[in-house]
């Protein structure tokens, strides 16, 4: 590695992670002023645990993320199977675009359109509407991850199973699904973190009593940043990092190419 | 080597005018073929000739646009793969990577109404048959190529199929192992008396394995018969060139002779040939196929086809010479070492070719 590339790497990483590092460091600040270092302390983590509205918001986020990820995993896996395994059916192209569109759609538009839909059909806004909204864009991500694995899956494995007397259901249960499992799990984790992170869409479609953690943090920041926000954000970063790491390990497993 | 078996009224497998197209490409084009029970058939041809597609049609992975496939007299054309009494060994072996060797072999035995102990016994028998005892708990990725090939074979034999289909079964093995495995496969087929259909692009492998070879080219069945039939009596230039070395000499068909033989006018003189294919008349351009070992070299001057030896190569069991005829045509002649005329490069020779060794074919 030359001096130039090393410098470029350091600057690049600093650009990406310096703000996060500052946030993490200041979450251990003893001072109650956000920008003045007053020595190392974990007192804000203690304050955090006593902040009932914040803890409640965290629980809402976790429940939403779990349910949304579950729905997205089932729908996304089915979508990937339909797109990869049912040959060239009529409307395959548009259908593919429709599955992937929510991933690139501006969140404001997704949020607004869902809000209009929920209001239009008279669905009360709350936990369920956030779950539905998060499952919508999570499905696209799961479909991409599972679809990539399906593309790499040797067709002759499923043919061999059928040849050995297994009907379509048994082929799916004993061969296709076990071989897809790492991608399905990774897709689930991805949908989970995306739901956990989301602020914009949740703000549009949530209702009274359904405040997610990012929503709660954002509303507190508007009243002024305190080190407690830093502590909460640090925990959120840690959780998301762990889940993303797990997902990438699942996709990078040596048998993932089988 | 193998006497032709007279066709019985009910063959085990009947492929009846089957066609399959992929888009504009005719992969299999009106192929009809009967298969006797207990026989070993090779589908031979270059890549893309439709042999693998024909195998997949038999297995049920593809369905034909036209024609029927009958097994044991029953029409299976519309049956899905899991309802057909055939099993296939895949070119890639297609072993389930998430299952042990034992569970791979047992996969086809589940759902047959066998008990757990019966399945375990059958798996042990099959692993013994392919000499893989003790490897039942291994994962496929911990096996050598040869071992994987044998697991795939055991798994495909587990359900005692009426027909075993093998797609390039030895394609992934290196050469030494390949020859050894050819012998084993042949012995196994004789012992089990199961009907085998093997797809291969290797003529030598087809001749070693099969008692019947069906040659395919561009989706069509070109010729089917024993290895000896195809070698001695090819019906086309393609088949003649596919199996073993052959001299292909262009010429024109001369007039018929009273003894029923044909003459062939070539650039270096007239050749007396066996009876030509019925469709060819005098004056038509034809090609003569002559095996090098049927060309005898006579020393000294005299009547006949004159030429000069340009090259002589010692090959252990025979000596192969190249003879330049007076019009520049090169003809290869092979003589056994024990009956070698001893003509080195530069020697004037005469060629003696028995008429029945000259196959007159359409160009």
Short mmCIF file of C-alpha atoms in Angstrom, two decimals, chain A:
data_model
loop_
_atom_site.label_atom_id
_atom_site.label_comp_id
_atom_site.label_asym_id
_atom_site.label_seq_id
_atom_site.Cartn_x
_atom_site.Cartn_y
_atom_site.Cartn_z
CA UNK A 1 0.00 0.00 0.00
CA UNK A 2 1.48 3.32 -1.06
CA UNK A 3 1.40 6.47 1.05
CA UNK A 4 -1.20 7.90 -1.32
CA UNK A 5 -3.64 5.01 -1.10
CA UNK A 6 -3.16 4.82 2.66
CA UNK A 7 -3.99 8.51 3.03
CA UNK A 8 -6.97 8.12 0.74
CA UNK A 9 -8.23 5.20 2.82
CA UNK A 10 -7.86 7.06 6.10
CA UNK A 11 -9.58 10.18 4.76
CA UNK A 12 -12.35 8.11 3.21
CA UNK A 13 -13.02 6.22 6.41
CA UNK A 14 -12.86 9.44 8.42
CA UNK A 15 -15.39 11.04 6.11
CA UNK A 16 -17.76 8.12 6.60
CA UNK A 17 -17.27 7.34 10.27
CA UNK A 18 -15.91 10.42 12.08
CA UNK A 19 -19.40 11.80 12.84
CA UNK A 20 -20.50 8.45 14.21
CA UNK A 21 -17.31 8.17 16.25
CA UNK A 22 -17.89 11.62 17.73
CA UNK A 23 -21.42 10.61 18.65
CA UNK A 24 -20.25 7.38 20.31
CA UNK A 25 -17.47 9.14 22.22
CA UNK A 26 -19.79 11.88 23.49
CA UNK A 27 -22.32 9.28 24.65
CA UNK A 28 -19.78 8.52 27.40
CA UNK A 29 -19.49 12.20 28.35
CA UNK A 30 -19.97 13.02 32.03
CA UNK A 31 -20.99 16.57 31.22
CA UNK A 32 -24.56 17.41 30.34
CA UNK A 33 -23.38 19.75 27.62
CA UNK A 34 -23.22 17.91 24.36
CA UNK A 35 -20.10 19.53 22.97
CA UNK A 36 -17.99 19.95 26.10
CA UNK A 37 -16.02 16.93 27.32
CA UNK A 38 -16.37 16.46 31.05
CA UNK A 39 -14.69 13.10 31.57
CA UNK A 40 -15.72 9.48 31.01
CA UNK A 41 -19.03 8.31 32.42
CA UNK A 42 -21.83 5.89 31.65
CA UNK A 43 -24.41 8.01 33.49
CA UNK A 44 -26.39 8.80 30.32
CA UNK A 45 -26.96 5.10 29.71
CA UNK A 46 -28.48 4.99 33.20
CA UNK A 47 -30.67 7.99 32.43
CA UNK A 48 -31.69 6.29 29.21
CA UNK A 49 -32.94 3.19 31.03
CA UNK A 50 -35.15 5.35 33.26
CA UNK A 51 -36.65 7.22 30.30
CA UNK A 52 -39.96 5.35 30.02
CA UNK A 53 -41.20 6.98 26.76
CA UNK A 54 -37.89 6.18 25.07
CA UNK A 55 -37.95 2.55 26.22
CA UNK A 56 -41.54 2.26 25.05
CA UNK A 57 -40.54 3.63 21.65
CA UNK A 58 -37.71 1.08 21.48
CA UNK A 59 -40.20 -1.72 22.13
CA UNK A 60 -42.49 -0.43 19.42
CA UNK A 61 -39.56 -0.35 16.99
CA UNK A 62 -38.50 -3.90 17.82
CA UNK A 63 -42.03 -5.27 17.47
CA UNK A 64 -42.59 -3.43 14.21
CA UNK A 65 -39.24 -4.56 12.84
CA UNK A 66 -39.85 -8.22 13.75
CA UNK A 67 -43.31 -8.34 12.23
CA UNK A 68 -42.41 -6.32 9.15
CA UNK A 69 -39.32 -8.47 8.56
CA UNK A 70 -41.37 -11.64 8.90
CA UNK A 71 -43.97 -10.48 6.38
CA UNK A 72 -41.29 -9.12 4.02
CA UNK A 73 -39.35 -12.40 4.19
CA UNK A 74 -42.34 -14.52 3.25
CA UNK A 75 -43.52 -12.20 0.46
CA UNK A 76 -40.00 -11.49 -0.83
CA UNK A 77 -39.05 -15.17 -0.95
CA UNK A 78 -42.26 -16.01 -2.81
CA UNK A 79 -41.63 -13.12 -5.22
CA UNK A 80 -38.07 -14.32 -5.87
CA UNK A 81 -39.30 -17.87 -6.52
CA UNK A 82 -41.94 -16.62 -8.93
CA UNK A 83 -39.45 -14.45 -10.80
CA UNK A 84 -36.65 -17.02 -10.97
CA UNK A 85 -38.41 -20.34 -11.19
CA UNK A 86 -41.53 -19.88 -13.25
CA UNK A 87 -39.86 -19.25 -16.56
CA UNK A 88 -40.84 -16.41 -18.83
CA UNK A 89 -44.44 -15.85 -17.87
CA UNK A 90 -46.38 -12.94 -19.29
CA UNK A 91 -45.73 -9.79 -17.32
CA UNK A 92 -42.47 -11.00 -15.78
CA UNK A 93 -40.64 -7.79 -16.69
CA UNK A 94 -43.15 -5.34 -15.22
CA UNK A 95 -43.59 -7.60 -12.19
CA UNK A 96 -39.84 -7.54 -11.53
CA UNK A 97 -39.84 -3.76 -11.76
CA UNK A 98 -42.81 -3.55 -9.39
CA UNK A 99 -41.08 -5.70 -6.77
CA UNK A 100 -37.88 -3.67 -6.93
CA UNK A 101 -39.45 -0.19 -7.23
CA UNK A 102 -40.12 0.44 -3.51
CA UNK A 103 -36.35 0.14 -2.90
CA UNK A 104 -35.50 3.14 -5.08
CA UNK A 105 -38.69 5.13 -4.56
CA UNK A 106 -38.09 8.31 -2.50
CA UNK A 107 -39.24 7.54 1.02
CA UNK A 108 -41.33 10.69 1.17
CA UNK A 109 -43.37 9.45 -1.77
CA UNK A 110 -43.73 5.94 -0.38
CA UNK A 111 -44.79 7.37 2.97
CA UNK A 112 -47.22 9.86 1.49
CA UNK A 113 -48.82 7.37 -0.88
CA UNK A 114 -49.29 4.83 1.91
CA UNK A 115 -50.77 7.51 4.14
CA UNK A 116 -53.26 8.43 1.42
CA UNK A 117 -54.10 4.76 0.94
CA UNK A 118 -54.67 4.12 4.65
CA UNK A 119 -56.80 7.23 5.00
CA UNK A 120 -58.68 6.35 1.85
CA UNK A 121 -59.61 2.83 2.99
CA UNK A 122 -60.28 4.04 6.51
CA UNK A 123 -57.55 1.99 8.21
CA UNK A 124 -56.70 3.36 11.66
CA UNK A 125 -53.10 4.42 11.78
CA UNK A 126 -50.92 2.76 14.37
CA UNK A 127 -48.57 -0.21 14.76
CA UNK A 128 -50.23 -2.22 11.99
CA UNK A 129 -49.87 0.49 9.38
CA UNK A 130 -46.15 0.90 10.15
CA UNK A 131 -45.72 -2.86 9.83
CA UNK A 132 -47.48 -2.85 6.46
CA UNK A 133 -45.41 0.10 5.23
CA UNK A 134 -42.11 -1.43 6.32
CA UNK A 135 -43.01 -4.82 4.90
CA UNK A 136 -43.63 -3.09 1.55
CA UNK A 137 -40.08 -1.94 1.00
CA UNK A 138 -38.53 -4.84 2.94
CA UNK A 139 -40.11 -7.25 0.44
CA UNK A 140 -38.06 -5.78 -2.38
CA UNK A 141 -34.79 -6.23 -0.51
CA UNK A 142 -35.60 -9.82 0.46
CA UNK A 143 -36.57 -10.58 -3.15
CA UNK A 144 -33.20 -9.26 -4.37
CA UNK A 145 -31.14 -11.22 -1.83
CA UNK A 146 -33.07 -14.48 -2.23
CA UNK A 147 -33.26 -14.06 -6.01
CA UNK A 148 -29.49 -13.74 -6.26
CA UNK A 149 -29.04 -16.99 -4.38
CA UNK A 150 -31.69 -18.73 -6.48
CA UNK A 151 -29.88 -17.65 -9.65
CA UNK A 152 -26.72 -19.30 -8.36
CA UNK A 153 -28.53 -22.45 -7.28
CA UNK A 154 -27.83 -25.41 -9.56
CA UNK A 155 -31.14 -26.30 -11.23
CA UNK A 156 -30.08 -29.92 -11.48
CA UNK A 157 -30.33 -30.28 -7.67
CA UNK A 158 -34.08 -29.71 -7.82
CA UNK A 159 -34.32 -31.87 -10.94
CA UNK A 160 -32.44 -34.66 -9.16
CA UNK A 161 -34.91 -34.51 -6.28
CA UNK A 162 -37.88 -34.68 -8.67
CA UNK A 163 -36.18 -37.51 -10.55
CA UNK A 164 -35.88 -39.43 -7.27
CA UNK A 165 -39.64 -39.36 -6.82
CA UNK A 166 -40.19 -36.14 -4.88
CA UNK A 167 -43.26 -34.12 -5.84
CA UNK A 168 -42.99 -30.32 -6.10
CA UNK A 169 -43.82 -29.74 -2.41
CA UNK A 170 -41.19 -32.21 -1.19
CA UNK A 171 -38.59 -30.81 -3.57
CA UNK A 172 -39.20 -27.35 -2.16
CA UNK A 173 -39.18 -28.46 1.48
CA UNK A 174 -36.16 -30.78 1.36
CA UNK A 175 -33.92 -29.21 -1.29
CA UNK A 176 -34.82 -25.67 -2.40
CA UNK A 177 -35.62 -24.16 0.99
CA UNK A 178 -32.65 -25.63 2.92
CA UNK A 179 -30.28 -24.39 0.22
CA UNK A 180 -31.93 -20.95 0.22
CA UNK A 181 -31.96 -20.72 4.02
CA UNK A 182 -28.87 -18.50 4.41
CA UNK A 183 -30.26 -15.98 1.91
CA UNK A 184 -33.71 -16.08 3.47
CA UNK A 185 -32.20 -15.43 6.91
CA UNK A 186 -30.01 -12.65 5.56
CA UNK A 187 -33.02 -11.10 3.84
CA UNK A 188 -34.92 -11.23 7.12
CA UNK A 189 -32.10 -9.46 8.97
CA UNK A 190 -31.82 -6.83 6.25
CA UNK A 191 -35.56 -6.12 6.36
CA UNK A 192 -35.32 -5.99 10.16
CA UNK A 193 -32.60 -3.33 10.21
CA UNK A 194 -34.24 -1.30 7.47
CA UNK A 195 -37.41 -1.18 9.53
CA UNK A 196 -35.47 -0.32 12.68
CA UNK A 197 -33.75 2.59 10.90
CA UNK A 198 -36.70 4.11 9.18
CA UNK A 199 -37.90 7.54 10.21
CA UNK A 200 -39.55 9.10 7.17
CA UNK A 201 -42.09 6.44 6.24
CA UNK A 202 -42.94 5.70 9.86
CA UNK A 203 -43.61 9.41 10.47
CA UNK A 204 -46.19 9.41 7.70
CA UNK A 205 -48.09 6.27 8.58
CA UNK A 206 -47.88 6.10 12.38
CA UNK A 207 -50.68 7.04 14.61
CA UNK A 208 -51.18 7.89 18.27
CA UNK A 209 -49.47 5.46 20.61
CA UNK A 210 -47.21 4.07 17.90
CA UNK A 211 -43.99 6.06 18.15
CA UNK A 212 -40.88 4.25 16.91
CA UNK A 213 -37.42 4.84 18.35
CA UNK A 214 -36.14 6.97 15.43
CA UNK A 215 -39.32 9.08 15.66
CA UNK A 216 -38.84 9.57 19.39
CA UNK A 217 -35.15 10.49 18.98
CA UNK A 218 -35.94 12.94 16.22
CA UNK A 219 -38.61 14.70 18.25
CA UNK A 220 -36.25 14.97 21.22
CA UNK A 221 -33.46 16.41 19.07
CA UNK A 222 -35.80 19.16 17.97
CA UNK A 223 -36.10 20.18 21.61
CA UNK A 224 -32.32 20.17 21.97
CA UNK A 225 -29.64 17.50 21.86
CA UNK A 226 -28.53 15.98 25.14
CA UNK A 227 -26.03 13.18 25.75
CA UNK A 228 -28.89 10.77 26.35
CA UNK A 229 -29.70 10.97 22.63
CA UNK A 230 -26.09 10.06 21.93
CA UNK A 231 -26.35 7.04 24.20
CA UNK A 232 -29.58 5.85 22.58
CA UNK A 233 -28.11 6.36 19.12
CA UNK A 234 -24.98 4.42 20.09
CA UNK A 235 -27.09 1.45 21.17
CA UNK A 236 -29.08 1.61 17.94
CA UNK A 237 -25.86 1.73 15.90
CA UNK A 238 -24.50 -1.27 17.81
CA UNK A 239 -27.67 -3.30 17.23
CA UNK A 240 -27.88 -2.47 13.51
CA UNK A 241 -24.16 -3.21 13.02
CA UNK A 242 -24.52 -6.60 14.68
CA UNK A 243 -27.50 -7.55 12.56
CA UNK A 244 -25.90 -6.40 9.30
CA UNK A 245 -22.72 -8.27 10.22
CA UNK A 246 -24.76 -11.43 10.83
CA UNK A 247 -26.51 -11.01 7.48
CA UNK A 248 -23.26 -10.60 5.56
CA UNK A 249 -21.77 -13.65 7.32
CA UNK A 250 -24.80 -15.69 6.28
CA UNK A 251 -24.42 -14.61 2.65
CA UNK A 252 -20.66 -15.14 2.64
CA UNK A 253 -20.69 -18.66 4.02
CA UNK A 254 -18.58 -21.11 2.05
CA UNK A 255 -21.60 -23.24 1.12
CA UNK A 256 -23.51 -20.16 -0.03
CA UNK A 257 -22.29 -20.81 -3.54
CA UNK A 258 -23.51 -24.39 -3.58
#
